[in-house]
Amino acid sequence: MDIIESKSWVEWLITIAKFAFCFVPVLYILLLIPMERRGAGFMQDRQGPNRSYIKVPYFGKIRLLGYVQNMCDGAKLFFKEMFAPKGASKFLYYVAPAIPFAIVFLSPCVIPWFGPMVFEWGGKVVTISGSILDSEVGILLLFGFSSLSAYGAVLAGWASKSKYSYLGSLRTSAMTISYEVCQGLSMMGLLVLAGSFSLTDIVSWQEHHVWGIVAQPVAFFCFLIATIAETGRAPFDVAEGEPELVAGYHTEYGAMQFGLFYMGEYSHICISSFLVATLFLGGYSVPFVTTETMQAHMGGSLAILCWVLAFLGLAFLHMMHRYSKKLRASSQSNKMVILQEYKLYKLVAGIATVVFIAAGVASWMFYTPEIAHTAAGVNTIGTALGTAVIHLLVLVVKSVFFCWVWIWVRWTLPRFRYDHVMNLGWKIILNIAILNLVVTAVVAKLVGGN
């Protein structure tokens, strides 16, 4: 009871609400699947998924820009029969796909989603960290969690009792070890500059100095390449190489067992994107604006945020207008059906744009929260929550950008040969990362003088 009563109900409410961030990678799966399919269609000069639809009164056949087809694929995987091949180790065979997906709910715990909330409530100063688990060694915990997902692929390949699966699992284990070493050494230069293993401290250092990509450009590219390899995506998908290994470690899997591997891969992309954005793109910090400045002008900050969202709505409306104009001039047989569908998109985007513009005007004119003067840096709860929302959206935008980089790389570069992958890791990236660390340490010693 003493522990429960030591915090107010607002502290407990915000602390419990932070656990919702554990499900962010799952939500990103719903974003990444249509993003990848549409992106692949764009890069290959085709339309992508556009066949499945649902019927809506008046608006007709609604395809949701291909998202309905993704829902159909998910339902198909969920209801397909699951079975194990003869001679497989049943327990490990069924457990293996769940391991990478289970790790998804642990990795977000140490990511700082927003800056520390410091506000006055009930006559006392309340401080709430921006991560679920505020650890001084957060980056090490995150690496530990992410490395556990490799066990799923290794156990799947071994338990399947298939030579192709077994070879795929061996490749997975070798590549994971190789590129984890590269990852760790490439980020050490940034840790030397920030002087902490805490992700919150690293973001704070970038906010008050310079982003990691500017301070450590060589480390950024080494870390990005190693992280892409860690996710097992093309051009590093040698563990699943279809021309050599059928499908690698998940050759014998189907139905939702394969779906768990599929979702685990996208969740790994999500966590990796958040990590790269946190380490090298300032994390939740707003470019060129400190948190203190933003809090001092919270009404204007929220107004700018709403107007940016309104601008995106207008851009979407412009895109729909161009698509409609081009479609009317074409000889496509089902153009009237598609134009009717576009009416729904225009209606939703138009309403959202008007709401964001009105919210921005209201924030600019009427939202002037009082500043608590009980201690330096202490604000009202409204200002603290507004800052957290802006920080969260900024971090999400940065992570979505890196998610697109993952898709861009996959559909641009061909698969590397396995020996080329290992040579790249051990002979090139590792040596560059070590050299960068030595140079950074020497410069930091000379400049810092301690």
Coordinates of C-alpha atoms in Angstrom, one line a residue:
M1 CA 0.0 0.0 0.0
D2 CA 2.9 2.4 0.7
I3 CA 4.1 1.9 -2.9
I4 CA 0.6 2.5 -4.3
E5 CA 0.0 5.6 -2.2
S6 CA 3.5 7.0 -3.0
K7 CA 2.1 8.1 -6.4
S8 CA -1.0 10.0 -7.3
W9 CA -3.7 8.6 -9.6
V10 CA -2.4 10.7 -12.5
E11 CA 1.1 9.2 -12.2
W12 CA -0.3 5.7 -12.1
L13 CA -2.7 6.4 -15.0
I14 CA 0.2 7.7 -17.3
T15 CA 2.5 5.0 -16.2
I16 CA 0.0 2.3 -17.0
A17 CA -0.9 4.0 -20.3
K18 CA 2.7 3.8 -21.4
F19 CA 2.4 0.0 -21.6
A20 CA 0.3 0.6 -24.7
F21 CA 3.6 1.4 -26.5
C22 CA 4.4 -2.4 -26.4
F23 CA 1.8 -2.8 -29.1
V24 CA 3.2 -0.2 -31.4
P25 CA 5.2 -2.8 -33.5
V26 CA 2.0 -4.7 -34.0
L27 CA 0.3 -1.5 -35.3
Y28 CA 3.3 -1.0 -37.6
I29 CA 2.7 -4.4 -39.2
L30 CA -0.7 -3.0 -40.4
L31 CA 1.2 -0.1 -41.8
L32 CA 4.2 -1.8 -43.3
I33 CA 2.4 -4.6 -45.3
P34 CA 0.4 -2.2 -47.5
M35 CA 3.4 0.2 -47.6
E36 CA 5.6 -2.5 -48.9
R37 CA 3.1 -3.8 -51.5
R38 CA 2.3 -0.3 -52.8
G39 CA 6.0 0.6 -52.7
A40 CA 7.0 -2.6 -54.6
G41 CA 4.3 -1.8 -57.2
F42 CA 5.6 1.8 -57.5
M43 CA 9.2 0.7 -58.0
Q44 CA 8.3 -2.1 -60.5
D45 CA 5.9 0.2 -62.4
R46 CA 2.8 -1.6 -61.6
Q47 CA -0.3 -0.8 -59.4
G48 CA 0.1 -3.3 -56.6
P49 CA -2.8 -4.8 -54.7
N50 CA -6.1 -3.5 -56.1
R51 CA -8.5 -6.4 -56.5
S52 CA -10.2 -7.2 -53.2
Y53 CA -12.9 -4.8 -52.0
I54 CA -15.8 -4.3 -49.6
K55 CA -19.1 -2.8 -50.7
V56 CA -20.2 0.4 -49.0
P57 CA -23.6 1.9 -49.7
Y58 CA -23.5 4.8 -52.2
F59 CA -19.7 4.7 -52.5
G60 CA -19.7 1.2 -54.0
K61 CA -16.6 -1.0 -54.1
I62 CA -14.0 0.3 -51.6
R63 CA -10.5 -1.2 -51.8
L64 CA -8.9 1.2 -49.3
L65 CA -5.9 1.6 -51.6
G66 CA -5.2 -2.1 -51.5
Y67 CA -5.6 -2.6 -47.7
V68 CA -8.6 -4.9 -48.1
Q69 CA -6.4 -7.4 -49.9
N70 CA -4.0 -7.4 -47.0
M71 CA -6.9 -8.1 -44.6
C72 CA -8.0 -11.0 -46.8
D73 CA -4.4 -12.4 -46.8
G74 CA -4.3 -12.2 -43.0
A75 CA -7.6 -14.0 -42.7
K76 CA -6.5 -16.7 -45.1
L77 CA -3.3 -17.4 -43.0
F78 CA -5.3 -17.4 -39.8
F79 CA -7.8 -20.0 -40.9
K80 CA -5.4 -22.3 -42.8
E81 CA -4.6 -25.7 -41.4
M82 CA -1.3 -26.0 -39.3
F83 CA 0.7 -29.2 -39.3
A84 CA 4.2 -30.4 -38.5
P85 CA 6.3 -32.5 -41.0
K86 CA 7.1 -36.1 -40.1
G87 CA 10.0 -36.5 -37.8
A88 CA 10.0 -32.9 -36.6
S89 CA 10.6 -32.0 -33.0
K90 CA 7.0 -31.0 -32.3
F91 CA 7.5 -28.8 -29.2
L92 CA 10.3 -26.7 -30.7
Y93 CA 8.7 -26.7 -34.1
Y94 CA 5.5 -25.0 -32.7
V95 CA 7.4 -22.7 -30.3
A96 CA 9.9 -21.4 -32.7
P97 CA 7.6 -19.0 -34.7
A98 CA 6.3 -17.5 -31.5
I99 CA 9.8 -16.4 -30.2
P100 CA 10.5 -13.5 -32.7
F101 CA 6.9 -12.3 -32.3
A102 CA 7.0 -12.5 -28.5
I103 CA 10.2 -10.4 -28.4
V104 CA 8.2 -7.7 -30.2
F105 CA 6.4 -6.8 -26.9
L106 CA 9.7 -6.5 -24.9
S107 CA 11.8 -4.3 -27.3
P108 CA 9.7 -1.2 -27.0
C109 CA 10.1 -1.0 -23.3
V110 CA 13.4 0.8 -23.3
I111 CA 12.8 3.2 -26.2
P112 CA 12.2 6.8 -25.1
W113 CA 8.9 7.7 -26.8
F114 CA 8.9 11.3 -25.5
G115 CA 10.9 13.5 -23.2
P116 CA 10.6 13.2 -19.4
M117 CA 7.3 14.7 -18.3
V118 CA 7.8 17.1 -15.4
F119 CA 4.7 18.8 -14.1
E120 CA 3.1 20.0 -10.9
W121 CA 0.2 18.0 -9.5
G122 CA -1.4 18.1 -6.1
G123 CA 1.3 20.5 -4.8
K124 CA 4.2 18.4 -5.7
V125 CA 6.5 17.9 -8.7
V126 CA 5.8 14.8 -10.7
T127 CA 8.4 13.3 -13.1
I128 CA 7.6 10.5 -15.5
S129 CA 10.1 9.1 -17.9
G130 CA 9.3 8.8 -21.6
S131 CA 10.1 5.0 -21.7
I132 CA 8.3 2.2 -20.1
L133 CA 11.6 0.9 -18.4
D134 CA 13.9 3.8 -17.7
S135 CA 17.3 2.0 -17.6
E136 CA 20.8 3.4 -17.5
V137 CA 21.8 0.6 -19.9
G138 CA 18.8 0.8 -22.2
I139 CA 20.7 0.3 -25.4
L140 CA 22.2 -2.9 -24.1
L141 CA 18.8 -4.2 -23.0
L142 CA 17.4 -3.4 -26.5
F143 CA 20.3 -5.3 -28.2
G144 CA 19.7 -8.2 -25.8
F145 CA 16.0 -8.4 -26.6
S146 CA 16.5 -8.1 -30.4
S147 CA 19.2 -10.8 -30.5
L148 CA 16.8 -13.3 -28.9
S149 CA 14.6 -13.2 -32.0
A150 CA 17.4 -15.2 -33.8
Y151 CA 16.7 -18.2 -31.6
G152 CA 13.3 -18.5 -33.4
A153 CA 14.9 -18.9 -36.8
V154 CA 17.6 -21.2 -35.5
L155 CA 15.2 -23.5 -33.6
A156 CA 12.8 -23.5 -36.6
G157 CA 15.5 -24.7 -38.9
W158 CA 16.7 -27.4 -36.5
A159 CA 13.3 -28.7 -35.4
S160 CA 12.0 -29.0 -39.0
K161 CA 14.3 -31.9 -39.8
S162 CA 14.9 -30.5 -43.2
K163 CA 18.3 -29.9 -44.7
Y164 CA 17.2 -26.7 -46.4
S165 CA 15.8 -25.4 -43.2
Y166 CA 18.8 -26.4 -41.2
L167 CA 21.2 -24.7 -43.6
G168 CA 19.0 -21.6 -43.4
S169 CA 19.2 -21.6 -39.6
L170 CA 23.0 -22.0 -39.7
R171 CA 23.2 -19.0 -42.0
T172 CA 20.9 -17.0 -39.7
S173 CA 23.0 -17.7 -36.6
A174 CA 26.3 -16.9 -38.4
M175 CA 24.9 -13.6 -39.9
T176 CA 23.3 -12.5 -36.6
I177 CA 26.5 -12.9 -34.7
S178 CA 28.6 -11.2 -37.4
Y179 CA 26.4 -8.1 -37.8
E180 CA 25.6 -7.7 -34.1
V181 CA 29.3 -7.2 -33.6
C182 CA 29.3 -4.6 -36.4
Q183 CA 26.2 -2.9 -34.8
G184 CA 27.7 -2.7 -31.4
L185 CA 31.1 -1.2 -32.6
S186 CA 29.5 1.2 -35.0
M187 CA 27.3 2.9 -32.3
M188 CA 30.1 3.0 -29.7
G189 CA 31.4 6.3 -31.2
L190 CA 28.1 8.0 -30.4
L191 CA 28.1 6.5 -26.9
V192 CA 31.6 8.0 -26.3
L193 CA 30.2 11.4 -27.3
A194 CA 27.0 11.2 -25.3
G195 CA 28.7 9.6 -22.3
S196 CA 25.8 7.3 -21.5
F197 CA 24.2 4.0 -22.4
S198 CA 20.8 5.5 -21.6
L199 CA 18.7 6.1 -24.8
T200 CA 17.1 9.1 -23.1
D201 CA 20.5 10.7 -22.3
I202 CA 21.6 10.0 -25.9
V203 CA 18.5 11.8 -27.3
S204 CA 19.0 14.7 -24.8
W205 CA 22.6 15.1 -25.9
Q206 CA 21.6 15.2 -29.6
E207 CA 18.9 17.8 -28.8
H208 CA 21.4 20.2 -27.1
H209 CA 24.3 19.5 -29.4
V210 CA 23.9 18.0 -32.9
W211 CA 22.1 14.9 -34.3
G212 CA 24.1 11.7 -34.4
I213 CA 24.0 11.5 -38.1
V214 CA 26.0 14.8 -38.2
A215 CA 28.4 13.9 -35.4
Q216 CA 28.9 10.3 -36.6
P217 CA 28.1 10.0 -40.3
V218 CA 30.4 7.0 -40.8
A219 CA 28.9 5.2 -37.8
F220 CA 25.4 5.9 -39.2
F221 CA 26.0 4.2 -42.5
C222 CA 27.7 1.2 -40.8
F223 CA 24.9 0.9 -38.3
L224 CA 22.2 1.2 -40.9
I225 CA 23.8 -1.5 -43.1
A226 CA 24.3 -3.8 -40.1
T227 CA 20.7 -3.3 -38.9
I228 CA 19.3 -4.1 -42.4
A229 CA 21.3 -7.3 -42.3
E230 CA 20.1 -8.1 -38.8
T231 CA 16.4 -8.0 -40.0
G232 CA 17.2 -10.5 -42.7
R233 CA 15.8 -8.4 -45.4
A234 CA 17.0 -8.2 -49.0
P235 CA 19.8 -7.9 -50.1
F236 CA 20.8 -9.8 -46.9
D237 CA 18.1 -12.5 -47.0
V238 CA 20.6 -15.3 -47.6
A239 CA 19.0 -17.4 -44.9
E240 CA 15.8 -17.6 -47.0
G241 CA 17.4 -17.6 -50.4
E242 CA 14.8 -19.2 -52.7
P243 CA 17.1 -20.3 -55.5
E244 CA 19.3 -22.2 -53.0
L245 CA 17.3 -23.1 -49.9
V246 CA 13.6 -23.2 -51.1
A247 CA 12.6 -20.8 -48.3
G248 CA 15.3 -21.3 -45.7
Y249 CA 14.4 -21.9 -42.0
H250 CA 10.7 -21.5 -42.6
T251 CA 10.5 -23.9 -45.6
E252 CA 8.3 -26.3 -43.6
Y253 CA 6.0 -23.7 -42.1
G254 CA 2.6 -22.6 -43.4
A255 CA -0.6 -20.9 -42.2
M256 CA -0.3 -18.7 -39.1
Q257 CA 3.1 -20.3 -38.2
F258 CA 4.5 -18.6 -41.3
G259 CA 2.4 -15.6 -40.5
L260 CA 4.2 -15.2 -37.1
F261 CA 7.6 -15.2 -38.9
Y262 CA 6.2 -12.7 -41.3
M263 CA 5.0 -10.4 -38.6
G264 CA 8.1 -10.9 -36.6
E265 CA 10.2 -9.6 -39.5
Y266 CA 8.0 -6.5 -39.9
S267 CA 8.1 -5.9 -36.2
H268 CA 11.9 -6.1 -36.2
I269 CA 11.9 -3.5 -39.0
C270 CA 9.7 -1.3 -36.8
I271 CA 12.0 -1.6 -33.7
S272 CA 15.1 -1.1 -35.9
S273 CA 13.6 2.0 -37.4
F274 CA 12.9 3.5 -34.0
L275 CA 16.4 2.6 -32.9
V276 CA 18.1 4.2 -35.8
A277 CA 15.9 7.3 -35.5
T278 CA 16.7 7.5 -31.7
L279 CA 20.4 7.1 -32.1
F280 CA 21.1 9.2 -35.2
L281 CA 18.1 11.4 -36.0
G282 CA 17.5 13.0 -32.6
G283 CA 14.8 10.6 -31.5
Y284 CA 11.7 12.5 -30.3
S285 CA 13.4 15.9 -30.5
V286 CA 12.0 18.4 -32.9
P287 CA 14.5 19.7 -35.5
F288 CA 16.0 23.2 -34.6
V289 CA 13.7 23.6 -31.6
T290 CA 14.5 22.6 -28.0
T291 CA 11.9 21.1 -25.7
E292 CA 12.0 24.2 -23.4
T293 CA 11.2 26.5 -26.3
M294 CA 8.4 24.3 -27.5
Q295 CA 6.9 24.2 -24.0
A296 CA 7.1 28.0 -23.6
H297 CA 5.0 28.4 -26.8
M298 CA 2.8 25.3 -26.5
G299 CA -0.2 26.9 -28.1
G300 CA 1.8 27.8 -31.2
S301 CA 3.5 24.4 -31.2
L302 CA 0.2 22.5 -31.2
A303 CA -1.2 24.9 -33.9
I304 CA 1.8 24.2 -36.2
L305 CA 1.3 20.5 -35.6
C306 CA -2.3 20.7 -36.6
W307 CA -1.5 22.8 -39.7
V308 CA 1.1 20.3 -40.8
L309 CA -1.5 17.6 -40.6
A310 CA -3.9 19.8 -42.5
F311 CA -1.3 20.3 -45.2
L312 CA -0.9 16.6 -45.5
G313 CA -4.7 16.3 -45.9
L314 CA -4.7 18.9 -48.6
A315 CA -1.8 17.1 -50.4
F316 CA -3.9 13.9 -50.3
L317 CA -6.9 15.8 -51.7
H318 CA -4.7 17.1 -54.5
M319 CA -3.5 13.7 -55.3
M320 CA -7.0 12.3 -55.5
H321 CA -8.0 15.2 -57.7
R322 CA -5.1 14.4 -60.1
Y323 CA -6.0 10.7 -60.1
S324 CA -9.6 11.5 -60.8
K325 CA -8.8 13.8 -63.7
K326 CA -6.4 11.3 -65.3
L327 CA -9.0 8.5 -64.8
R328 CA -11.8 10.5 -66.4
A329 CA -9.6 11.0 -69.5
S330 CA -8.7 7.3 -69.8
S331 CA -10.6 4.5 -71.5
Q332 CA -10.6 2.3 -68.5
S333 CA -13.8 0.2 -68.3
N334 CA -14.3 0.5 -64.5
K335 CA -13.4 4.1 -64.1
M336 CA -16.9 5.1 -62.9
V337 CA -16.6 2.6 -60.1
I338 CA -13.2 3.9 -59.1
L339 CA -14.3 7.5 -59.2
Q340 CA -17.2 6.7 -56.9
E341 CA -14.7 5.1 -54.5
Y342 CA -12.5 8.2 -54.6
K343 CA -15.5 10.3 -53.4
L344 CA -15.2 8.6 -50.0
Y345 CA -11.5 9.3 -49.7
K346 CA -12.1 13.0 -50.6
L347 CA -14.9 13.2 -48.1
V348 CA -12.8 11.8 -45.2
A349 CA -9.7 13.8 -46.1
G350 CA -11.8 17.0 -46.5
I351 CA -13.4 16.6 -43.1
A352 CA -10.1 15.8 -41.4
T353 CA -8.4 18.8 -43.1
V354 CA -11.1 21.2 -41.8
V355 CA -10.9 19.8 -38.3
F356 CA -7.1 20.2 -38.2
I357 CA -7.3 23.7 -39.5
A358 CA -9.9 24.7 -36.9
A359 CA -7.9 22.9 -34.1
G360 CA -4.8 24.8 -35.2
V361 CA -6.6 28.2 -35.1
A362 CA -8.1 27.4 -31.7
S363 CA -4.7 26.3 -30.2
W364 CA -3.0 29.4 -31.6
M365 CA -5.6 31.8 -30.2
F366 CA -6.9 30.3 -27.0
Y367 CA -4.4 27.7 -25.7
T368 CA -2.1 29.6 -23.3
P369 CA -1.3 27.2 -20.4
E370 CA 0.1 28.7 -17.2
I371 CA 3.7 27.9 -16.3
A372 CA 4.3 26.4 -12.9
H373 CA 7.0 28.4 -11.1
T374 CA 7.6 26.1 -8.3
A375 CA 10.8 24.7 -9.8
A376 CA 12.9 25.2 -12.9
G377 CA 11.5 23.3 -15.9
V378 CA 8.2 22.4 -14.2
N379 CA 5.1 22.8 -16.3
T380 CA 1.4 22.2 -16.0
I381 CA 0.1 18.7 -16.9
G382 CA -1.5 20.2 -20.1
T383 CA 1.8 21.4 -21.3
A384 CA 3.5 18.1 -20.4
L385 CA 0.9 16.1 -22.3
G386 CA 1.1 18.4 -25.3
T387 CA 4.9 18.0 -25.4
A388 CA 4.6 14.3 -25.2
V389 CA 2.2 14.1 -28.1
I390 CA 4.4 16.3 -30.3
H391 CA 7.5 14.2 -29.3
L392 CA 5.7 11.0 -30.1
L393 CA 4.5 12.1 -33.5
V394 CA 8.0 13.4 -34.4
L395 CA 9.5 10.0 -33.5
V396 CA 6.8 8.2 -35.5
V397 CA 7.5 10.3 -38.6
K398 CA 11.3 9.6 -38.4
S399 CA 10.7 5.9 -37.9
V400 CA 8.3 5.7 -40.9
F401 CA 10.9 7.3 -43.0
F402 CA 13.4 4.6 -42.1
C403 CA 10.7 2.0 -42.7
W404 CA 10.5 3.3 -46.2
V405 CA 14.3 3.0 -46.5
W406 CA 14.0 -0.7 -45.7
I407 CA 11.4 -1.1 -48.4
W408 CA 13.4 1.0 -50.9
V409 CA 16.6 -1.1 -50.3
R410 CA 14.7 -4.4 -50.6
W411 CA 13.1 -3.6 -54.0
T412 CA 16.2 -2.0 -55.4
L413 CA 19.2 -4.2 -54.7
P414 CA 19.6 -7.9 -55.7
R415 CA 20.3 -10.6 -53.1
F416 CA 24.0 -10.8 -52.1
R417 CA 25.8 -14.1 -52.2
Y418 CA 26.4 -15.6 -48.8
D419 CA 30.2 -15.3 -48.8
H420 CA 29.8 -11.7 -50.0
V421 CA 27.5 -11.0 -47.0
M422 CA 30.1 -12.4 -44.5
N423 CA 33.0 -10.6 -46.2
L424 CA 31.1 -7.3 -46.1
G425 CA 30.5 -7.7 -42.3
W426 CA 33.8 -9.0 -41.1
K427 CA 36.3 -7.4 -43.6
I428 CA 34.7 -4.1 -44.4
I429 CA 32.0 -2.8 -42.0
L430 CA 33.8 -4.1 -38.9
N431 CA 37.1 -2.5 -39.8
I432 CA 35.5 0.8 -40.7
A433 CA 33.5 0.8 -37.4
I434 CA 36.7 0.1 -35.3
L435 CA 38.6 2.9 -37.1
N436 CA 35.7 5.3 -36.6
L437 CA 35.6 4.4 -32.9
V438 CA 39.4 5.0 -32.5
V439 CA 39.2 8.4 -34.3
T440 CA 36.2 9.4 -32.3
A441 CA 37.8 8.5 -29.0
V442 CA 41.0 10.4 -29.8
V443 CA 39.1 13.5 -30.9
A444 CA 36.8 13.3 -27.8
K445 CA 39.9 13.1 -25.6
L446 CA 41.6 16.0 -27.2
V447 CA 38.5 18.2 -27.3
G448 CA 37.1 17.2 -24.0
G449 CA 40.4 17.2 -22.2
N450 CA 39.4 14.5 -19.7

